[in-house]
Every structure is written in C-alpha cells, then in structure tokens.
mmCIF file of C-alpha atoms in Angstrom:
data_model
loop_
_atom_site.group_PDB
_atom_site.id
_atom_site.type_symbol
_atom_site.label_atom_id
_atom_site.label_comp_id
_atom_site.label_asym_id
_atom_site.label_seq_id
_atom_site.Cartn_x
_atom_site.Cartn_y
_atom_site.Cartn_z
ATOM 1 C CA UNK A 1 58.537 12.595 22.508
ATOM 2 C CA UNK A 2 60.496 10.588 19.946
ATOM 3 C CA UNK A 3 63.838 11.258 22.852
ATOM 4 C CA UNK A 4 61.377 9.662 25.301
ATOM 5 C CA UNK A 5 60.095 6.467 23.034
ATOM 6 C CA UNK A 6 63.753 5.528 22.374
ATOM 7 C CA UNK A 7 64.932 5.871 25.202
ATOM 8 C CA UNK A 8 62.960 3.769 27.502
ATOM 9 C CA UNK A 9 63.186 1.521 24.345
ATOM 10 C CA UNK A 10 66.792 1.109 25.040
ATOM 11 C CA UNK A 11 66.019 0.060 28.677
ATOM 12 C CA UNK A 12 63.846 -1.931 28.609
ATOM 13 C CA UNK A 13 65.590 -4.214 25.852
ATOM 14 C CA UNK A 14 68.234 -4.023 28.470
ATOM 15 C CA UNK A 15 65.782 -6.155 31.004
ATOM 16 C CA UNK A 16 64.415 -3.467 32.822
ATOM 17 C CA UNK A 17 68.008 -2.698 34.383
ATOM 18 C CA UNK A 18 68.790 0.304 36.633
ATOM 19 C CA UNK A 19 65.701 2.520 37.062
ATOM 20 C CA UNK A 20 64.022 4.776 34.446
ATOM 21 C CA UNK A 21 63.876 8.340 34.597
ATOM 22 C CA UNK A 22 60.469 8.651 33.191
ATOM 23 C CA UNK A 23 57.955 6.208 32.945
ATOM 24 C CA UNK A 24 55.787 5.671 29.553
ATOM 25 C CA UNK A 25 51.942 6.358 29.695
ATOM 26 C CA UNK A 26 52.189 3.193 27.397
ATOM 27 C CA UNK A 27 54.093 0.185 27.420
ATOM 28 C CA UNK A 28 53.713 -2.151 24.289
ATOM 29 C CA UNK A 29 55.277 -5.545 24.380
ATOM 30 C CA UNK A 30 56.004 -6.510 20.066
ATOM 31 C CA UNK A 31 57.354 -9.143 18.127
ATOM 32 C CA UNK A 32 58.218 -6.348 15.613
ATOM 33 C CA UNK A 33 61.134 -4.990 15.529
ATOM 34 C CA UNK A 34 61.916 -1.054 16.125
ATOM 35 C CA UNK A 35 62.307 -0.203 12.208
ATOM 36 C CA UNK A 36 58.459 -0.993 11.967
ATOM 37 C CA UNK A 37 57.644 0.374 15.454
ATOM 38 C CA UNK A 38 59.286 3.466 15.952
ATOM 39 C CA UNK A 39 57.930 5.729 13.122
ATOM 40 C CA UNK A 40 54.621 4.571 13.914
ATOM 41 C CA UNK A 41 54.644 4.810 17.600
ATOM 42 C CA UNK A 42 56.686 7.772 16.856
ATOM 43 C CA UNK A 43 53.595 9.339 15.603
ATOM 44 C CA UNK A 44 51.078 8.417 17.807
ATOM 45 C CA UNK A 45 52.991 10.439 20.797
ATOM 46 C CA UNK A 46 53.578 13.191 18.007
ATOM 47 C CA UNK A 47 49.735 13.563 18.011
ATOM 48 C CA UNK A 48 48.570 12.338 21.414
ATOM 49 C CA UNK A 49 51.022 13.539 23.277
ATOM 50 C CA UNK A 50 51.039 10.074 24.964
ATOM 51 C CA UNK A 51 54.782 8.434 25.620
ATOM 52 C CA UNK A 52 54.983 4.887 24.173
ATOM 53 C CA UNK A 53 57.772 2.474 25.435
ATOM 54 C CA UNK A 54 58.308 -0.790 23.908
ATOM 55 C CA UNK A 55 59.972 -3.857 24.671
ATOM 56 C CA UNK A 56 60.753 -6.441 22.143
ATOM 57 C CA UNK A 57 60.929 -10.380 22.271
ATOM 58 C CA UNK A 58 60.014 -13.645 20.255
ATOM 59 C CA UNK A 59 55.844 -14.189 20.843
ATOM 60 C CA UNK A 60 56.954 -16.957 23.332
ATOM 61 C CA UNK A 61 59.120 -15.230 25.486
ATOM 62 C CA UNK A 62 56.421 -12.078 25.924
ATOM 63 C CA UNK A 63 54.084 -14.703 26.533
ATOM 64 C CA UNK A 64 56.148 -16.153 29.455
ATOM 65 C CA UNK A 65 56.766 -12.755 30.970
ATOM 66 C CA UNK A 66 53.257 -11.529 30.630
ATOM 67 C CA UNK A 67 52.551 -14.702 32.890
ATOM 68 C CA UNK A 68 55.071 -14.419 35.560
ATOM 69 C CA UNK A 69 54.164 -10.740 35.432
ATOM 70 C CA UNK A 70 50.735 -11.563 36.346
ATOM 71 C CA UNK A 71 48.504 -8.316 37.670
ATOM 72 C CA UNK A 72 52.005 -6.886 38.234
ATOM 73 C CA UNK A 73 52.586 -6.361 34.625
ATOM 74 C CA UNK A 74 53.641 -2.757 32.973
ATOM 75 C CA UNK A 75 52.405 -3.528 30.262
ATOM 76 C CA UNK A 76 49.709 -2.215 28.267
ATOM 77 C CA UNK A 77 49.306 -3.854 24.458
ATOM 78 C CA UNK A 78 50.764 -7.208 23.041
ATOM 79 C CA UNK A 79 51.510 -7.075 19.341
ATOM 80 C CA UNK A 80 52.724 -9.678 17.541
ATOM 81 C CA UNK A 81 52.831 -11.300 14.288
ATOM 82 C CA UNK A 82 50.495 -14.419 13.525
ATOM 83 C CA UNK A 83 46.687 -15.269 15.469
ATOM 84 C CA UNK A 84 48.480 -18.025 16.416
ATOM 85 C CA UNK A 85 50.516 -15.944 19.288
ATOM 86 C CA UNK A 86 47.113 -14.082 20.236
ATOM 87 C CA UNK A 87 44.898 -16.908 20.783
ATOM 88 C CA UNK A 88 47.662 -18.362 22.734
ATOM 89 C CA UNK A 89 47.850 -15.264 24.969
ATOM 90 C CA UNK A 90 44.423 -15.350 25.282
ATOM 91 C CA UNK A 91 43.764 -18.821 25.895
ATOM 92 C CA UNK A 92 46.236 -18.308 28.686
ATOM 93 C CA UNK A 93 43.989 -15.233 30.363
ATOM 94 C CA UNK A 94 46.819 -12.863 29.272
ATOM 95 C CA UNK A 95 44.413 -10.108 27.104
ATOM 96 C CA UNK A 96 41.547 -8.102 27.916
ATOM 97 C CA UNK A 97 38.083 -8.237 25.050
ATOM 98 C CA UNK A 98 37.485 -4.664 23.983
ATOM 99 C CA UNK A 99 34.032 -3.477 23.016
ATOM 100 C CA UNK A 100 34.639 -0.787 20.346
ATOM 101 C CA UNK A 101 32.748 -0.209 17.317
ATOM 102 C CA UNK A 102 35.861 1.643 15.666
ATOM 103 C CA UNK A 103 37.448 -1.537 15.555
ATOM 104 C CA UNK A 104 34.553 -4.091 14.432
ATOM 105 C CA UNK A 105 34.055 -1.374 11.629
ATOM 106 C CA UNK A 106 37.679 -1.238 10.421
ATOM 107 C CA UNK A 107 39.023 -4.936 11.181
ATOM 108 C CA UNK A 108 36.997 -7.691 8.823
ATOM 109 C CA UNK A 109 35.434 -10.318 11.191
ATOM 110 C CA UNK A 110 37.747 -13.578 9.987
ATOM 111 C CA UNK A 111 40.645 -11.050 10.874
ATOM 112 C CA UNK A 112 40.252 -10.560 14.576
ATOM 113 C CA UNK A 113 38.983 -12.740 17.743
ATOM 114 C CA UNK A 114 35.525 -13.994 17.273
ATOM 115 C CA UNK A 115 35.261 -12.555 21.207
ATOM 116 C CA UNK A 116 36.848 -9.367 20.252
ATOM 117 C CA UNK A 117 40.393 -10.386 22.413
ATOM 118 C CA UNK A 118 42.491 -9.319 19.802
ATOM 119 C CA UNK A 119 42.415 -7.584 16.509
ATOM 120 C CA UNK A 120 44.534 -7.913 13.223
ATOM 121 C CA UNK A 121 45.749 -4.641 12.101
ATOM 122 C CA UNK A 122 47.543 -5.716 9.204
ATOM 123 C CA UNK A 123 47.007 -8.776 6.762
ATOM 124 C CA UNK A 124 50.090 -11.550 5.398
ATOM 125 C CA UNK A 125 49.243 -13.751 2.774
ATOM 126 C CA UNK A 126 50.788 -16.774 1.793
ATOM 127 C CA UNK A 127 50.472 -18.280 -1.998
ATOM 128 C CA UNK A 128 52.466 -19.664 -5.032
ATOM 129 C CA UNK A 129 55.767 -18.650 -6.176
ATOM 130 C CA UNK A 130 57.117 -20.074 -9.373
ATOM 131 C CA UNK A 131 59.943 -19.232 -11.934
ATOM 132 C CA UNK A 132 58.077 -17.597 -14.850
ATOM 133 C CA UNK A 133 60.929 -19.226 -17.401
ATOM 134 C CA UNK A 134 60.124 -23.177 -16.987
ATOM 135 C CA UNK A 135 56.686 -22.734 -15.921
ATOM 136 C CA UNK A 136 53.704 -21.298 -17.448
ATOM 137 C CA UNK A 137 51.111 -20.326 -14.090
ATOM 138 C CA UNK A 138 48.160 -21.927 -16.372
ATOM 139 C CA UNK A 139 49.219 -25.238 -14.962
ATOM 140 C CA UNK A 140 48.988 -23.813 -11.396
ATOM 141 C CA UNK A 141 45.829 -24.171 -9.139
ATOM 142 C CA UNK A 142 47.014 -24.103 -5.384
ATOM 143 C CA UNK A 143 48.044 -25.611 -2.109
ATOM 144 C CA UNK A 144 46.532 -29.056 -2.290
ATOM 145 C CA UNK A 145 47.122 -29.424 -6.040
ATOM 146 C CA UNK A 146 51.044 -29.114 -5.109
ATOM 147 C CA UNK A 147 50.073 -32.661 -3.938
ATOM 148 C CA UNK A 148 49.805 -34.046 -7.327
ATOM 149 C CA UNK A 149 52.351 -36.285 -8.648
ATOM 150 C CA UNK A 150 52.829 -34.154 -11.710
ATOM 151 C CA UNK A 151 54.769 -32.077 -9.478
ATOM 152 C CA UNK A 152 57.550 -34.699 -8.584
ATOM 153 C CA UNK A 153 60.645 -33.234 -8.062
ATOM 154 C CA UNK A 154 59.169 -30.040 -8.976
ATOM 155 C CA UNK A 155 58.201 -28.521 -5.395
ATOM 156 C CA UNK A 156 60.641 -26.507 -2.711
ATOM 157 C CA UNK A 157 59.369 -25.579 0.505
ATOM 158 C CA UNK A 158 59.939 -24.154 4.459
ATOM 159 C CA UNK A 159 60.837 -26.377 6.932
ATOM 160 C CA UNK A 160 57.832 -27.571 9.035
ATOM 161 C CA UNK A 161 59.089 -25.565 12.217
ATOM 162 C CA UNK A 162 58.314 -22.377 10.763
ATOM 163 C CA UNK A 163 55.312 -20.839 12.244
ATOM 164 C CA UNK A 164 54.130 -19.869 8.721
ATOM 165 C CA UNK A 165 54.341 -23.529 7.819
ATOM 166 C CA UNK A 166 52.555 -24.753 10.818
ATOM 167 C CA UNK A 167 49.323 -21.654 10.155
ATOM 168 C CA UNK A 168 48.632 -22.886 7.097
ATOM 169 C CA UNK A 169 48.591 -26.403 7.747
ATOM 170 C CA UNK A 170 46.551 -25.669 10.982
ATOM 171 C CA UNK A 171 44.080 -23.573 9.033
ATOM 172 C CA UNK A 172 43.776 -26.432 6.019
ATOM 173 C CA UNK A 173 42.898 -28.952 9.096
ATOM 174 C CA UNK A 174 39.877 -26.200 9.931
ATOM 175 C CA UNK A 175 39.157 -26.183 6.421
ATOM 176 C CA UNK A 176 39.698 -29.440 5.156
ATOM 177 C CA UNK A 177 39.691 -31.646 7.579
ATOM 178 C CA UNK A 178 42.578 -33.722 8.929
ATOM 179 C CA UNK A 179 42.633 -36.664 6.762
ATOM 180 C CA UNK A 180 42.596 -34.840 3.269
ATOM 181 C CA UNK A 181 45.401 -32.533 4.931
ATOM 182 C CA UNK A 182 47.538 -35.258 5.631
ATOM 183 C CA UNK A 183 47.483 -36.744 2.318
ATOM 184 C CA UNK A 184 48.191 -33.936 0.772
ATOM 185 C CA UNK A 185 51.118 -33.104 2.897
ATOM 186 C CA UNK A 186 52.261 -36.524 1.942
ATOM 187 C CA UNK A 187 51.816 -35.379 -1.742
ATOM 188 C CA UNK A 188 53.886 -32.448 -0.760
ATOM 189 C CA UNK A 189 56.733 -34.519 0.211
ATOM 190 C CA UNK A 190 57.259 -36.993 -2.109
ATOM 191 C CA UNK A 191 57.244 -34.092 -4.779
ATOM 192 C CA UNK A 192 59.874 -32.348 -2.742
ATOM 193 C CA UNK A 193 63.193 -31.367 -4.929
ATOM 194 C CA UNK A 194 65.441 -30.873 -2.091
ATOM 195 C CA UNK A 195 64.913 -31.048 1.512
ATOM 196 C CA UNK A 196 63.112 -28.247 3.461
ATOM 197 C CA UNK A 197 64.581 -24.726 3.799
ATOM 198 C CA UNK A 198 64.814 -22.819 7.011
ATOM 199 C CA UNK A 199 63.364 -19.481 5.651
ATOM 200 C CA UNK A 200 61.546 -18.212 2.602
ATOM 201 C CA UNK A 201 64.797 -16.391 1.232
ATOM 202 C CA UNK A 202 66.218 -19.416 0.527
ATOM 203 C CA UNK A 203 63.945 -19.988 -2.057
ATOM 204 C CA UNK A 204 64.154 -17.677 -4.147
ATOM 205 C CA UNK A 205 67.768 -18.758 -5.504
ATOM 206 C CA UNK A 206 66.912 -22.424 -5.557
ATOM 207 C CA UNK A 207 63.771 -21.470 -7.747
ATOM 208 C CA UNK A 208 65.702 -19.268 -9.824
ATOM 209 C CA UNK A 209 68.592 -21.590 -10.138
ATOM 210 C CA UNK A 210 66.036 -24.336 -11.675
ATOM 211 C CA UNK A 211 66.031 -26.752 -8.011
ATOM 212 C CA UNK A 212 62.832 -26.532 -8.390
ATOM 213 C CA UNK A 213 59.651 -24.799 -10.487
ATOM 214 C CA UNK A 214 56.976 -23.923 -7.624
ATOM 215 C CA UNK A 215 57.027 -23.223 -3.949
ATOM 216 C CA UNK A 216 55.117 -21.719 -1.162
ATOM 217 C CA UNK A 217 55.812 -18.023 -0.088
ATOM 218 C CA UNK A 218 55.163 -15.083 2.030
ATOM 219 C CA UNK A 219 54.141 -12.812 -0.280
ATOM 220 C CA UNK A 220 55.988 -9.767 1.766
ATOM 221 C CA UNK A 221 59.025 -11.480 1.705
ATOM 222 C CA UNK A 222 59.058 -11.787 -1.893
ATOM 223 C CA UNK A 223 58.450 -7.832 -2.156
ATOM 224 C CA UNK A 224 61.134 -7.555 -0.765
ATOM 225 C CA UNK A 225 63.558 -9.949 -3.080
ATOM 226 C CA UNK A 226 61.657 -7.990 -5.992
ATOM 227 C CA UNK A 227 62.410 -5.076 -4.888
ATOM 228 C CA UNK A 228 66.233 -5.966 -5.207
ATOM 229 C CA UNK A 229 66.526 -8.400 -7.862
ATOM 230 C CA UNK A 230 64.035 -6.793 -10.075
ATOM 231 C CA UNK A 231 64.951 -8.678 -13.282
ATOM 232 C CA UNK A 232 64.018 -11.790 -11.312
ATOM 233 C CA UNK A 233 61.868 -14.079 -13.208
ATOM 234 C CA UNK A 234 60.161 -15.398 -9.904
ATOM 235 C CA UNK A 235 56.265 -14.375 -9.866
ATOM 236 C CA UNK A 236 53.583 -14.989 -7.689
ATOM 237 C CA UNK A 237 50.153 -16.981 -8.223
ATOM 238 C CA UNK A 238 47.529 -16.319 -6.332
ATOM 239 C CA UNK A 239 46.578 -19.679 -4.753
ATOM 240 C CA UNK A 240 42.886 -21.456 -4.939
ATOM 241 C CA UNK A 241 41.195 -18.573 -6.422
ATOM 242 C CA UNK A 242 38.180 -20.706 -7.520
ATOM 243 C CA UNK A 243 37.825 -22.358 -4.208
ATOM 244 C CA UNK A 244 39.158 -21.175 -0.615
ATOM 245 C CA UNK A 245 40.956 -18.219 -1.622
ATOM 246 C CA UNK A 246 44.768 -17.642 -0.534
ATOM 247 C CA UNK A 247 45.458 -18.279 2.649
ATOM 248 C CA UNK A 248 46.288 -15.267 4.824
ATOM 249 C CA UNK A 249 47.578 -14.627 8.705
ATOM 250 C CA UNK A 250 47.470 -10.977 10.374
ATOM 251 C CA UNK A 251 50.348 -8.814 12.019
ATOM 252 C CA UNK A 252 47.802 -8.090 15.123
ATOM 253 C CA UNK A 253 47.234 -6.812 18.632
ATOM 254 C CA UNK A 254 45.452 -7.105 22.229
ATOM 255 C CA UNK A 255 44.783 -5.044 24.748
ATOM 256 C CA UNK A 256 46.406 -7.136 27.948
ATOM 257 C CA UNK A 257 44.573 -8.487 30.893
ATOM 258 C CA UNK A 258 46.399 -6.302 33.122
ATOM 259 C CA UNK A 259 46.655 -3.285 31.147
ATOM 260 C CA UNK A 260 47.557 -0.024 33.952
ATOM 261 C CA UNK A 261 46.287 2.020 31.396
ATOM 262 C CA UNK A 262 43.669 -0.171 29.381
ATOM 263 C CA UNK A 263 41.857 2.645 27.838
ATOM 264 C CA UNK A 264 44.886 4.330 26.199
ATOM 265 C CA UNK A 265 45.920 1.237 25.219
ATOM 266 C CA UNK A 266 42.248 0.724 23.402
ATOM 267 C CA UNK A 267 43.122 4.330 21.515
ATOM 268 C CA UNK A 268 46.261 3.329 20.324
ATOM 269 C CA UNK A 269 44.695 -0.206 18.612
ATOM 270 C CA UNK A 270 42.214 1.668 17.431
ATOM 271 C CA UNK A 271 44.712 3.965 16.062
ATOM 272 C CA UNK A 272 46.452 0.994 14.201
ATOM 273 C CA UNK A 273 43.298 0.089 12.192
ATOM 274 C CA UNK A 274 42.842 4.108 10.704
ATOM 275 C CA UNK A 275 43.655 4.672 7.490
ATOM 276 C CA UNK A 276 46.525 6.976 7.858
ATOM 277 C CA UNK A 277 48.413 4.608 10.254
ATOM 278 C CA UNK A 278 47.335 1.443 7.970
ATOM 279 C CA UNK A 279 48.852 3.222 4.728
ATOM 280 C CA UNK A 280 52.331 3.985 6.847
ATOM 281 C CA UNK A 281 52.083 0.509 7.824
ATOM 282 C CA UNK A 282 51.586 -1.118 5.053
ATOM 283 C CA UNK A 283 54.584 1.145 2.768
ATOM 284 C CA UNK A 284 56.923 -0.171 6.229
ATOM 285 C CA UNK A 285 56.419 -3.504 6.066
ATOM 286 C CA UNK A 286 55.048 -4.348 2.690
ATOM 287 C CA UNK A 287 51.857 -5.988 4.117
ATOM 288 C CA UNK A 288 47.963 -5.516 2.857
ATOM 289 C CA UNK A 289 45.750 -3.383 5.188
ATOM 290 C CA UNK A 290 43.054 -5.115 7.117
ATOM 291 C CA UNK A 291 40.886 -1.890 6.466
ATOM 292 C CA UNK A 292 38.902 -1.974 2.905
ATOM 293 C CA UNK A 293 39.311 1.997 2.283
ATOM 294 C CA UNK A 294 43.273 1.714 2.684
ATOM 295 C CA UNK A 295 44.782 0.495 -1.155
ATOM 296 C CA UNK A 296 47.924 -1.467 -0.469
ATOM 297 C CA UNK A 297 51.474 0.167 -1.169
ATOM 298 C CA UNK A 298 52.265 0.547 -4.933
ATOM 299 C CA UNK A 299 54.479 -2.116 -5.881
ATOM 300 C CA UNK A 300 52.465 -4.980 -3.606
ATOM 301 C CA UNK A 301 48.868 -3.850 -4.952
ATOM 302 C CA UNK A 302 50.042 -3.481 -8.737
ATOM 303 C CA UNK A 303 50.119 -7.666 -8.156
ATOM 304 C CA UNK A 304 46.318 -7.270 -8.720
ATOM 305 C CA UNK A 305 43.309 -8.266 -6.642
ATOM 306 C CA UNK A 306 42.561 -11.481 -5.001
ATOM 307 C CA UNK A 307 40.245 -13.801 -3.440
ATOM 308 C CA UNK A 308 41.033 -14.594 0.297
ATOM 309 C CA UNK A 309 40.451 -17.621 2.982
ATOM 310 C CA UNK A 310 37.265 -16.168 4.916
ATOM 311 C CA UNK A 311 37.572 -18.863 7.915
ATOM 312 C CA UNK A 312 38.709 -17.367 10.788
ATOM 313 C CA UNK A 313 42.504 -16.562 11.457
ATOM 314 C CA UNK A 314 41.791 -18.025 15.024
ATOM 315 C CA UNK A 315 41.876 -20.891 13.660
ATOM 316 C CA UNK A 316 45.987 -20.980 13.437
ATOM 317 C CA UNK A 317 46.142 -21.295 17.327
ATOM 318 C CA UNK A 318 43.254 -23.747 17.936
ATOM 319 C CA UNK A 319 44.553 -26.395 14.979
ATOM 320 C CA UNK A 320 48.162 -26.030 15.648
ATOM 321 C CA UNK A 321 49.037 -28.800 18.157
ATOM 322 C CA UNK A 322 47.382 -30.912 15.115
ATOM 323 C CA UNK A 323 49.313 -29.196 12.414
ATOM 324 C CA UNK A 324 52.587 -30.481 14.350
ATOM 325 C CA UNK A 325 51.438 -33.985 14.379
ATOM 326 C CA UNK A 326 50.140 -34.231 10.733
ATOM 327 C CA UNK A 327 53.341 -32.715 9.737
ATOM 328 C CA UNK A 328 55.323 -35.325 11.939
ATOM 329 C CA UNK A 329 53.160 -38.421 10.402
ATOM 330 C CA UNK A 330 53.570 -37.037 6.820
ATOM 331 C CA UNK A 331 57.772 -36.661 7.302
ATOM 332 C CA UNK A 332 57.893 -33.219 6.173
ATOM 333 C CA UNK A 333 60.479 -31.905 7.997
#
C-alpha cells in the first residue's frame, strides 16, 4: 500500500501525465505537504486496505481545478490549511455537507462549518511572542492592546498578504466590528519597529536581536524555532485571556461535491478527527487537536492551558474581502 500511495503521488504532482497503472480508491487534493501526509495516509491504507493518492497545490490553485473539473473531478477530499480556503470552496459549490455524528462529536462546533461542509481536524493558534530579556509578559494583554502607543517602536509583525494576517483581522471585524478594527490596526502601525516581514521566521531574530520587544506569531512555527534554538529567550503569551481568548484557525477538510467515492471519503475525515490519528497529527506538525480527549504533543502542551476565540472559524472566509480593505486604509503593508 505505501508503494501504491507514493506512487500515484508522484504522478499526479507530475499533472496527471502519461496514464496510471492503478487507480486510487481515494484521491485527496492538500495544501499539506507529503511529510505530513504520507505517514498518515500511509496508515489509513495500512488499516483499511483503501489506496489513497494525493495531489498537492496552493488552496487557490485546487480551488481552480476543482472548478474546471466540475462533475468530472477524481477527486474525493479537499484538505487544506485555514477556514478561509473551505468556505471559499464551499461558497463556490465545490464540497459536499456530511451528516455524521462521529464528526459533530469529535470536532467542537466554532471549529467546523456551521452547515457541516467542512470540518477542522486540527487547531493553529495565533498569540504573543515577546523576548523574555527586555520585557516582563505582566505588561502584555493582547491583540488590540498592541494598539497602544506605549508600544511605539516596540511592535514587529507579518506582512498584510499573509493569509494568517488577513484571518485574524477578518475574524476581529466578526468580533469587533470594523471601525474598532481599523483603529487598532492603525495603532499597530504607527508602533511598528521596522516594516512588515514576509513570514513568521523572520521574527524571531529581529525579536531576539532587540528590533523589537513583541510580535504576533503562529504558535507552531515558534515550536519549531524552540525546538532548535532552545536557549532562545523568545516566549509566548497567550493573547486576551480575560476577554476573547487567542485567536485560533484549523488545518481542515471537506468531503467534495463530486466525490466518486463520497462515502470513503466520509471514513477517512472521520478518521482524521480519532484520537489515534489526532495524536500522530499533532507530534507531525506541532498543532493542538480539535478533539478534547487527545492532549497536545509534549513540548507544545507543557506551554500550559488556554482560553480560545469561540466565534466561528467561518468567519475567516466571510470577513476577508473586508480584512483586505481595512488593512489597505490602515497602511499596514
């Protein structure tokens, strides 16, 4: 079976070219990449006996091929990384709901569709990062305190066309409202030390190379940084624990409209939310389980518990389009 999965892998990265000698039973189409899929999908055949194929692509590109594919499509599941993506897809008439009581058991309701079109699997929070040497995290609240001119020339953040930038502005607009979120992005901005970075690595030097004291982070990113740099004296602050809770996004799935085999496809995203599959999951890619009876992986959950956004993750997609504009009008770049 694990021949089989990387195999057709290999072809159909390779745009489908030159025909296949075996056809999968399943055919997911992923934003992750095969170091996160392969040992889990790896698995699954291992105890279903089921062969899983996988093609992988940026969210927007899947998107575009699920549409031109139309009813013709081979494929069975879209997984991807951010609601965003999914309530896209589905907005679009590209996934299928799925009635199944395994899944509205395991999967928290603010962490899937609130029409059961897709499901989070696996949960990615975003909070404060700040270098334990010049600051003490007593004078840190969260997100819209960052806003505070007390923070001038104190703040480093991710450029505004990052997806992760533009979820949790879009789910501050649900929350907040899109006045209040545009003054504090403004806030944000004129406390800026240096101009936007293009990803969260980037950070982590300027922080600990005093450019600035506080930022905004992936928390799975910064697992990863710890886990090589572990003298680093970069910590994490969980964000707006006496108010909204940190914000938080989900690694997720859908069955697709055109699924040929929709039920199998069903069994392997209910597979994704057991508690076997969500503890491999979450030791791969350093991420918190959406299901309560799965603890995190060692080094992520010694960080402690913590409060979390309950408003939808749907959210993401439907405020985006604003997020854009509010970050436009504020100048964050």
């Amino acid at each position: 079976m694990k021949y089989l999965s990387r195999t057709l892998t290999l072809l159909l990265a390779t745009s489908l070219c030159g025909p296949l000698q075996a056809a999968p039973e399943l055919l997911v189409y992923s934003t992750k990449n095969a170091s996160y899929l392969t040992p889990l999908l790896d698995r699954y055949s291992a105890e279903t006996g089921t062969p899983v194929g996988y093609l992988v692509e940026p969210a927007s590109a899947l998107i575009a091929r699920l549409e031109a594919e139309g009813e013709q499509s081979k494929a069975d599941l879209l997984l991807t990384t951010g609601a965003a993506s999914l309530w896209l897809a589905t907005q679009k008439g590209l996934t299928a709901a799925v009635d199944s009581s395994t899944l509205t058991n395991n999967v928290p309701e603010h962490l899937r569709a609130p029409d059961n079109y897709w499901f989070g699997f696996s949960k990615r929070t975003q909070t404060l990062i700040y270098n334990s040497t010049t600051l003490d995290k007593s004078e840190l609240k969260g997100f819209t305190d960052l806003a505070d001119p007390k923070w001038d020339g104190s703040l480093c953040l991710r450029t505004s066309q990052q997806p992760y930038t533009q979820a949790l502005v879009a789910m501050m607009i649900n929350r907040d409202g899109e006045q209040k979120t545009l003054a504090t992005l403004q806030g944000w901005v004129n406390n800026l030390a240096v101009r936007p970075f293009a990803e969260d690595a980037q950070m982590f030097p300027a922080l600990e190379q005093n450019l600035c004291e506080v930022s905004i982070v992936n928390s799975y990113y910064f697992a990863r940084y710890k886990h090589d740099h572990p003298d680093t004296p970069l910590k994490l602050f969980w964000a707006d624990q006496d108010s909204s809770g940190v914000h938080v996004d989900i690694t997720g799935a859908a069955v697709t409209a055109h699924a040929p085999n929709k039920a199998g496809a069903t069994d392997l995203l209910e597979w994704l939310t057991l508690k076997e599959t969500q503890a491999q999951y979450a030791k791969l890619s350093l991420e918190y389980p959406v299901n309560k009876k799965v603890y995190p992986a060692r080094q992520i959950g010694r960080r402690g518990q913590f409060i979390e956004d309950q408003h939808n993750v749907a959210a993401s997609g439907q405020f985006r389009e604003q997020a854009v504009v509010l970050l436009k009008q504020a100048g964050y770049r």
